[in-house]
Coordinates of N, CA and C in Angstrom, one line a residue:
M1 N 0.7 -1.4 0.0 CA -0.1 0.0 0.0 C 0.9 1.2 0.1
M2 N 0.6 2.3 -0.8 CA 1.3 3.4 -0.9 C 1.2 4.2 0.3
E3 N 2.2 4.7 0.9 CA 2.4 5.5 1.9 C 2.6 6.9 1.5
C4 N 1.2 7.8 1.8 CA 1.4 8.9 1.5 C 0.3 9.8 2.0
E5 N 0.4 11.1 2.1 CA -0.5 12.0 2.7 C -0.1 13.2 1.8
F6 N -1.1 13.9 1.3 CA -0.6 15.1 0.7 C -1.9 16.2 1.0
S7 N -1.6 17.4 1.1 CA -2.6 18.3 1.1 C -2.3 19.4 -0.1
I8 N -3.1 19.5 -1.0 CA -2.8 20.4 -2.2 C -3.7 21.6 -2.3
L9 N -3.3 22.9 -2.3 CA -4.2 23.9 -2.5 C -3.9 24.2 -3.8
I10 N -5.0 24.6 -4.4 CA -5.1 25.2 -5.9 C -6.0 26.6 -6.0
V11 N -5.2 27.6 -6.6 CA -5.7 28.9 -6.6 C -6.0 29.5 -8.2
G12 N -6.6 30.4 -8.4 CA -6.9 30.9 -9.5 C -7.9 31.8 -9.7
V13 N -8.5 32.2 -10.9 CA -9.5 32.9 -11.2 C -10.3 32.2 -11.9
G14 N -11.8 32.7 -12.0 CA -12.8 32.0 -12.6 C -12.5 31.7 -14.2
G15 N -12.8 30.5 -14.8 CA -12.5 30.2 -16.1 C -11.0 29.5 -16.4
Q16 N -10.2 29.2 -15.4 CA -8.9 29.2 -15.9 C -8.7 27.3 -15.6
G17 N -10.0 26.8 -15.0 CA -9.7 25.2 -14.9 C -9.1 24.8 -13.6
V18 N -9.4 25.6 -12.6 CA -9.0 25.2 -11.1 C -10.0 23.9 -10.8
L19 N -11.2 23.9 -11.1 CA -12.1 22.9 -10.5 C -11.6 21.8 -11.3
L20 N -11.7 21.7 -12.7 CA -11.0 20.6 -13.3 C -10.1 20.0 -12.9
A21 N -8.7 21.0 -12.5 CA -7.7 20.2 -12.1 C -7.9 19.5 -10.9
S22 N -8.6 20.0 -10.0 CA -8.9 19.4 -8.5 C -9.6 18.1 -8.8
E23 N -10.5 17.9 -9.7 CA -11.4 16.7 -9.8 C -10.2 15.6 -10.4
L24 N -9.3 16.0 -11.4 CA -8.2 15.2 -12.0 C -7.3 14.7 -10.9
I25 N -7.0 15.7 -10.2 CA -6.0 15.1 -8.8 C -7.0 14.1 -8.1
A26 N -8.2 14.5 -7.6 CA -8.8 13.5 -6.8 C -9.0 12.2 -7.6
A27 N -9.3 12.1 -8.8 CA -9.5 10.8 -9.6 C -8.1 10.0 -9.6
V28 N -7.0 10.6 -9.6 CA -5.8 9.9 -9.5 C -5.6 9.1 -8.3
A29 N -5.9 10.0 -7.3 CA -5.6 9.4 -5.7 C -6.7 8.2 -5.7
L30 N -8.0 8.6 -6.0 CA -8.9 7.5 -5.9 C -8.7 6.1 -6.4
K31 N -8.1 6.5 -7.8 CA -7.6 5.3 -8.4 C -6.4 4.6 -7.8
S32 N -5.7 5.1 -6.9 CA -4.7 4.7 -6.3 C -5.1 4.1 -5.0
N33 N -6.4 3.8 -4.7 CA -7.0 3.4 -3.5 C -6.6 4.2 -2.3
L34 N -6.7 5.5 -2.5 CA -6.4 6.5 -1.5 C -7.7 7.3 -0.9
D35 N -8.1 7.9 0.1 CA -9.1 8.4 0.4 C -8.7 10.0 0.2
V36 N -9.9 10.7 -0.4 CA -9.6 11.9 -1.0 C -10.9 12.7 -0.3
K37 N -10.7 14.1 0.1 CA -11.6 14.9 0.5 C -11.4 16.1 -0.3
K38 N -12.1 17.2 -0.7 CA -12.0 18.4 -1.5 C -13.2 19.4 -0.9
S39 N -12.4 20.7 -0.9 CA -13.4 21.6 -0.5 C -13.3 22.8 -1.6
E40 N -14.2 23.5 -2.3 CA -14.0 24.7 -3.3 C -14.6 26.1 -2.8
V41 N -13.9 27.0 -3.0 CA -14.5 28.2 -3.2 C -14.5 28.8 -4.5
H42 N -15.8 29.1 -5.1 CA -15.8 29.8 -6.2 C -17.1 30.6 -6.5
G43 N -17.2 31.4 -5.6 CA -18.5 32.2 -5.4 C -18.8 33.2 -6.7
M44 N -17.6 33.7 -7.1 CA -17.9 34.9 -8.2 C -16.8 34.4 -9.3
A45 N -16.8 33.1 -9.4 CA -16.2 32.4 -10.4 C -16.2 33.1 -11.9
Q46 N -17.7 33.0 -12.0 CA -18.0 33.5 -13.4 C -17.8 34.7 -13.9
R47 N -17.4 35.5 -13.0 CA -17.2 37.0 -13.3 C -15.8 37.3 -13.1
G48 N -14.9 36.1 -13.1 CA -13.3 36.5 -12.9 C -12.9 36.6 -11.7
G49 N -13.7 36.1 -10.7 CA -13.3 36.1 -9.1 C -12.3 35.0 -8.8
V50 N -12.0 35.0 -7.4 CA -11.2 33.9 -7.1 C -11.8 32.7 -7.0
V51 N -10.9 31.5 -7.2 CA -11.3 30.4 -7.3 C -10.2 29.4 -6.6
S52 N -10.8 28.8 -5.6 CA -9.6 27.9 -4.8 C -10.2 26.5 -4.6
S53 N -9.4 25.7 -4.3 CA -9.8 24.2 -4.1 C -8.8 23.6 -3.2
H54 N -9.2 23.1 -2.1 CA -8.5 22.3 -1.2 C -8.6 20.7 -1.7
V55 N -7.4 20.1 -1.7 CA -7.7 18.6 -2.0 C -6.7 17.9 -1.0
R56 N -7.3 17.0 -0.2 CA -6.5 16.2 0.7 C -6.7 14.8 0.5
I57 N -5.4 14.3 0.4 CA -5.1 12.7 0.0 C -4.6 11.9 1.1
G58 N -5.0 10.8 1.4 CA -4.3 9.8 2.5 C -5.1 8.7 2.6
H59 N -4.4 7.9 3.5 CA -5.4 6.6 3.8 C -6.6 6.9 4.5
R60 N -7.0 7.8 5.3 CA -7.9 8.3 5.7 C -8.0 9.7 6.1
V61 N -8.7 10.6 5.5 CA -8.9 11.8 5.6 C -10.2 12.4 6.2
H62 N -9.9 13.1 7.2 CA -10.9 13.4 8.2 C -11.7 14.9 7.9
S63 N -10.8 15.8 7.2 CA -11.3 17.1 7.1 C -10.9 17.6 5.5
P64 N -11.9 18.0 4.8 CA -11.6 18.4 3.5 C -10.7 19.8 3.3
T65 N -10.7 20.5 4.4 CA -9.8 21.7 4.4 C -8.5 21.7 4.8
I66 N -7.5 22.4 4.4 CA -6.1 22.5 4.8 C -5.8 23.6 5.9
S67 N -5.3 23.0 6.8 CA -4.9 24.2 7.9 C -3.9 25.1 7.4
Y68 N -4.0 26.3 7.8 CA -3.1 27.4 7.3 C -1.6 27.1 7.6
G69 N -0.8 27.3 6.6 CA 0.5 26.8 6.8 C 0.7 25.3 6.6
R70 N -0.2 24.6 6.3 CA 0.4 23.0 6.2 C -0.2 22.4 4.7
A71 N -0.1 23.3 3.7 CA -0.2 22.5 2.4 C 1.0 22.1 1.8
D72 N 1.2 21.0 1.4 CA 2.5 20.3 0.7 C 2.8 20.9 -0.5
V73 N 1.5 21.3 -1.3 CA 1.8 21.9 -2.7 C 0.8 23.1 -2.6
L74 N 1.2 24.1 -3.3 CA 0.3 25.3 -3.8 C 0.3 25.1 -5.3
I75 N -0.6 25.0 -6.0 CA -0.6 25.2 -7.5 C -1.4 26.6 -7.8
S76 N -0.6 27.2 -8.4 CA -1.2 28.8 -8.6 C -1.5 28.9 -10.2
F77 N -2.6 29.3 -10.7 CA -2.9 29.5 -12.1 C -2.6 30.9 -12.6
E78 N -2.5 31.7 -11.4 CA -2.3 33.1 -11.5 C -1.4 33.8 -10.6
Q79 N -0.2 34.6 -11.0 CA 1.0 34.8 -10.1 C 0.6 35.7 -8.6
A80 N -0.5 36.6 -9.0 CA -0.7 37.4 -7.7 C -1.5 36.4 -6.9
E81 N -2.4 35.7 -7.2 CA -3.3 34.7 -6.4 C -2.2 33.9 -5.8
G82 N -1.1 33.5 -6.4 CA -0.1 32.5 -5.7 C 0.6 33.3 -4.5
L83 N 0.7 34.6 -4.7 CA 1.2 35.4 -3.8 C 0.3 35.5 -2.6
R84 N -1.0 35.7 -3.0 CA -1.9 35.9 -1.8 C -2.0 34.5 -0.8
A85 N -1.6 33.3 -1.7 CA -1.8 32.0 -0.8 C -0.4 31.4 -0.6
I86 N 0.6 32.0 -0.5 CA 1.9 31.5 -0.5 C 2.1 30.9 1.1
D87 N 1.5 31.8 1.9 CA 1.8 31.4 3.3 C 1.0 30.2 3.9
W88 N 0.3 29.6 2.8 CA -0.9 28.5 3.2 C 0.2 27.3 3.0
I89 N 1.5 27.4 2.4 CA 2.2 26.0 2.1 C 3.0 26.0 3.5
K90 N 3.5 24.7 3.9 CA 4.3 24.5 5.0 C 5.8 24.7 4.6
E91 N 6.5 24.6 5.5 CA 8.1 25.3 5.3 C 8.7 24.4 4.3
D92 N 8.5 23.1 4.3 CA 9.1 22.4 3.0 C 8.2 22.1 1.9
G93 N 7.3 22.9 1.8 CA 6.0 22.6 0.5 C 6.7 23.3 -0.5
V94 N 6.2 23.0 -1.6 CA 6.5 23.4 -3.0 C 5.5 24.3 -3.6
A95 N 5.6 25.4 -4.2 CA 4.5 26.3 -4.9 C 5.1 26.0 -6.4
I96 N 3.8 25.7 -7.1 CA 4.0 25.6 -8.7 C 3.0 26.8 -9.1
V97 N 3.8 27.6 -9.9 CA 3.1 28.9 -10.2 C 3.0 29.2 -11.6
S98 N 2.1 29.3 -12.2 CA 1.9 29.8 -13.6 C 2.2 31.6 -13.8
T99 N 3.1 31.9 -14.6 CA 3.5 33.2 -14.8 C 2.4 34.1 -15.1
T100 N 1.4 33.6 -15.4 CA 0.1 34.4 -16.0 C -0.3 35.5 -14.9
S101 N -0.5 36.7 -15.5 CA -0.9 37.5 -14.7 C -2.5 38.3 -15.3
I102 N -3.3 38.3 -14.5 CA -4.7 38.7 -14.6 C -5.1 40.0 -13.5
V103 N -5.2 41.1 -14.1 CA -5.2 42.3 -13.4 C -7.0 42.2 -13.0
P104 N -7.5 42.2 -11.7 CA -9.0 42.2 -11.5 C -9.4 43.7 -11.9
A105 N -10.7 43.6 -12.5 CA -11.4 44.9 -12.7 C -11.3 46.0 -11.6
I106 N -11.4 45.5 -10.5 CA -11.4 46.2 -9.3 C -10.2 47.0 -9.2
V107 N -9.2 46.5 -9.6 CA -7.8 46.8 -9.5 C -7.3 47.9 -10.6
S108 N -7.8 47.4 -11.8 CA -7.5 48.3 -13.0 C -8.4 49.5 -13.0
S109 N -9.5 49.3 -12.5 CA -10.3 50.5 -12.4 C -10.1 51.5 -11.0
S110 N -9.1 51.1 -10.3 CA -9.0 51.7 -8.8 C -7.8 52.7 -9.0
R111 N -7.8 53.9 -8.0 CA -6.6 54.6 -8.0 C -5.9 54.3 -6.7
E112 N -6.6 53.6 -6.0 CA -5.7 53.2 -4.8 C -5.2 51.8 -4.5
L113 N -5.8 50.8 -5.5 CA -5.2 49.4 -5.5 C -4.3 49.2 -6.7
S114 N -3.4 48.3 -6.3 CA -2.3 48.0 -7.5 C -2.0 46.6 -7.6
Y115 N -1.7 46.2 -8.7 CA -1.5 44.6 -8.8 C 0.0 44.6 -8.3
P116 N 0.3 43.6 -7.6 CA 1.6 43.4 -7.1 C 2.6 43.6 -7.9
D117 N 3.9 44.0 -7.5 CA 5.2 44.1 -8.4 C 5.8 42.6 -8.2
E118 N 6.2 42.2 -9.3 CA 6.8 40.8 -9.3 C 6.5 39.9 -8.2
P119 N 5.4 39.4 -8.5 CA 4.6 38.5 -7.2 C 5.5 37.1 -7.3
I120 N 6.1 36.5 -8.2 CA 6.8 35.5 -8.2 C 8.2 35.6 -7.3
K121 N 8.8 36.7 -7.4 CA 10.0 37.0 -6.7 C 9.6 37.3 -5.2
Q122 N 8.3 37.9 -5.0 CA 8.0 37.9 -3.6 C 7.8 36.6 -2.9
M123 N 7.0 35.8 -3.6 CA 6.7 34.5 -3.2 C 8.0 33.7 -2.9
R124 N 9.3 33.9 -3.6 CA 10.5 33.1 -3.3 C 11.4 33.8 -2.2
E125 N 10.7 35.0 -1.8 CA 11.0 35.6 -0.4 C 10.5 34.9 0.7
K126 N 9.3 34.1 0.6 CA 8.6 33.5 1.6 C 8.6 32.1 1.5
A127 N 9.1 31.4 0.4 CA 9.1 29.9 0.3 C 10.5 29.6 -0.5
E128 N 11.1 28.5 -0.1 CA 12.2 28.1 -0.8 C 11.9 27.3 -2.0
R129 N 11.0 26.6 -2.3 CA 10.5 26.1 -3.3 C 9.6 26.6 -4.3
V130 N 9.7 27.6 -5.1 CA 9.0 28.0 -6.0 C 9.3 27.6 -7.4
V131 N 8.6 27.0 -8.0 CA 8.6 26.5 -9.5 C 7.8 27.6 -10.4
S132 N 8.4 28.4 -11.2 CA 7.4 29.1 -11.9 C 7.4 28.3 -13.4
V133 N 6.4 28.5 -13.9 CA 5.9 27.6 -15.1 C 5.2 28.9 -16.4
E134 N 5.9 28.7 -17.4 CA 5.3 29.6 -18.4 C 4.1 28.8 -19.2
A135 N 2.8 28.5 -18.1 CA 2.1 27.8 -18.5 C 1.2 28.4 -19.8
D136 N 1.1 29.6 -19.8 CA 0.2 30.4 -20.9 C 1.1 30.2 -22.1
M137 N 2.4 30.4 -22.2 CA 3.0 30.3 -23.3 C 3.1 28.9 -23.8
I138 N 3.2 27.9 -23.1 CA 3.2 26.3 -23.4 C 1.9 26.0 -24.2
A139 N 0.8 26.4 -23.4 CA -0.6 26.3 -23.7 C -0.7 26.9 -25.3
R140 N -0.3 28.1 -25.3 CA -0.5 28.8 -26.7 C 0.3 28.1 -27.7
E141 N 1.7 27.5 -27.3 CA 2.4 26.7 -28.2 C 1.5 25.5 -28.9
L142 N 0.6 25.0 -28.0 CA 0.0 23.9 -28.3 C -1.2 23.9 -28.9
G143 N -1.7 25.5 -28.9 CA -2.8 25.6 -29.7 C -4.1 26.0 -28.9
N144 N -4.0 25.8 -27.6 CA -5.3 26.1 -27.0 C -4.9 26.6 -25.6
P145 N -5.2 28.1 -25.2 CA -4.8 28.7 -23.9 C -5.6 28.0 -22.8
R146 N -6.6 27.0 -23.1 CA -7.2 26.4 -22.1 C -6.5 25.3 -21.4
L147 N -5.5 25.0 -22.0 CA -4.4 23.7 -21.6 C -3.6 24.1 -20.4
V148 N -3.8 25.2 -19.9 CA -2.9 25.8 -18.8 C -2.8 24.7 -17.6
N149 N -4.3 24.2 -17.2 CA -4.4 23.3 -16.3 C -3.7 22.2 -16.4
T150 N -3.8 21.4 -17.3 CA -3.2 20.2 -17.7 C -1.5 20.5 -17.8
V151 N -0.9 21.5 -18.0 CA 0.4 21.7 -18.0 C 0.8 21.9 -16.6
L152 N 0.0 22.5 -15.8 CA 0.3 22.7 -14.3 C 0.3 21.2 -13.6
L153 N -1.0 20.3 -14.1 CA -1.0 19.1 -13.4 C 0.3 18.2 -14.0
G154 N 0.7 18.6 -15.3 CA 2.0 17.8 -15.6 C 3.2 18.1 -14.7
V155 N 3.3 19.4 -14.1 CA 4.5 19.7 -13.3 C 4.2 19.1 -11.9
L156 N 2.9 19.2 -11.5 CA 2.4 18.5 -10.3 C 2.8 16.9 -10.1
S157 N 2.6 16.2 -11.1 CA 2.8 14.9 -11.1 C 4.2 14.5 -11.0
N158 N 5.2 15.5 -11.1 CA 6.6 15.3 -10.5 C 6.8 15.2 -9.3
H159 N 5.9 15.9 -8.6 CA 5.9 16.0 -7.0 C 5.0 15.0 -6.3
L160 N 4.2 14.3 -7.0 CA 3.6 13.2 -6.2 C 4.0 11.8 -6.5
P161 N 3.7 10.8 -5.9 CA 4.2 9.5 -6.3 C 3.3 8.7 -7.0
F162 N 2.4 9.1 -8.1 CA 1.5 8.5 -8.7 C 2.3 8.4 -10.1
D163 N 1.8 7.2 -10.7 CA 2.5 6.8 -11.9 C 1.9 7.8 -13.1
A164 N 2.8 8.0 -14.1 CA 2.5 8.9 -15.3 C 1.5 8.2 -15.9
A165 N 1.5 7.1 -16.0 CA 0.2 6.3 -16.8 C -0.9 6.5 -16.3
L166 N -0.9 6.6 -14.8 CA -2.3 6.7 -14.2 C -3.0 8.1 -14.3
W167 N -1.8 9.1 -14.3 CA -2.3 10.4 -14.8 C -3.1 10.6 -16.2
R168 N -2.4 9.9 -17.0 CA -2.7 10.0 -18.3 C -4.0 9.3 -18.7
E169 N -4.3 8.1 -18.0 CA -5.6 7.6 -17.8 C -6.8 8.4 -17.3
V170 N -6.4 9.0 -16.4 CA -7.5 10.0 -15.6 C -8.1 11.2 -16.7
I171 N -6.6 11.8 -17.2 CA -7.0 12.8 -18.2 C -7.7 12.3 -19.3
E172 N -7.4 11.3 -19.8 CA -8.4 10.7 -21.2 C -9.6 10.7 -20.6
A173 N -9.9 10.1 -19.5 CA -11.4 9.9 -19.0 C -11.8 11.3 -18.6
G174 N -11.5 12.2 -18.1 CA -12.0 13.4 -17.5 C -12.0 14.6 -18.7
V175 N -11.5 14.4 -19.8 CA -11.8 15.6 -20.7 C -12.7 15.1 -21.9
K176 N -13.2 16.1 -22.5 CA -13.8 15.8 -23.8 C -12.7 15.0 -25.0
A177 N -13.5 14.2 -25.6 CA -12.8 13.2 -26.6 C -11.9 14.1 -27.4
Q178 N -12.5 15.1 -28.0 CA -11.8 15.8 -28.9 C -10.6 16.6 -28.5
F179 N -10.5 16.7 -27.1 CA -9.3 17.3 -26.5 C -8.4 16.5 -25.9
V180 N -8.5 15.4 -25.8 CA -7.6 14.3 -25.1 C -6.3 14.4 -25.6
E181 N -6.0 14.4 -26.9 CA -4.7 14.5 -27.3 C -3.8 15.8 -26.9
A182 N -4.5 16.9 -27.1 CA -3.9 18.3 -26.8 C -3.7 18.1 -25.2
N183 N -4.5 17.7 -24.4 CA -4.4 17.7 -23.0 C -3.2 16.8 -22.7
L184 N -3.1 15.5 -23.3 CA -1.9 14.7 -23.0 C -0.6 15.4 -23.4
A185 N -0.6 16.3 -24.3 CA 0.6 16.8 -24.9 C 1.0 18.0 -23.9
A186 N -0.2 18.6 -23.4 CA 0.2 19.8 -22.4 C 0.8 19.0 -21.1
F187 N 0.0 17.7 -20.6 CA 0.7 17.1 -19.4 C 2.1 16.8 -19.6
E188 N 2.6 16.2 -20.8 CA 3.7 15.8 -21.1 C 4.9 16.9 -21.0
R189 N 4.3 18.3 -21.6 CA 5.1 19.4 -21.4 C 5.4 20.0 -20.2
G190 N 4.3 19.5 -19.2 CA 4.4 20.1 -18.0 C 5.3 19.3 -17.1
R191 N 5.4 17.8 -17.4 CA 6.3 17.0 -16.8 C 7.7 17.3 -17.0
S192 N 7.9 17.9 -18.3 CA 9.4 18.2 -18.6 C 9.9 19.5 -18.0
V193 N 8.9 20.3 -17.1 CA 9.5 21.5 -16.7 C 10.3 21.2 -15.4
E194 N 11.5 21.8 -15.4 CA 12.6 21.6 -14.3 C 11.8 22.1 -13.0
A195 N 12.1 21.4 -12.1 CA 11.5 21.8 -10.8 C 12.6 22.6 -9.9

């Protein structure tokens, strides 16, 4: 039996694929005969608001939410959201962050609010292990900007003990048939990102 327990926090904004990513992670863990609990916040997701998902994996998981400072992995689909969530990871945790910048309308229309300067640099000042990923660029190269989530899952797969074949199986089952090939390509590109 696989010995593992992981708490994964995923953050982004509406429409980026945060919820699908959490579903695929959960499916991989379930196929590995592990217990999984999830919790999501997506109240304003359809208006570009913040979306987050907690995914907890283990032999027996009692709570779906991750305690502050206890996430093993933070996956951020947007770099400022990653900065907002960086304190959720534990000391030896890893942050996987897309270099994507999405300035919220409330910030772009405000004179008082501003988008943070160099969010990934600020994250590196708070955490030792920050992996920045040009996920948007990779997705565009593959012909579909919606592949960002699968690129990031590919990076994540390098940090979890699940077989790559299992990830591929879950992706094939979890996305529409016409997008399977592109998502598998995105997953492989993510796996090739240096940690």
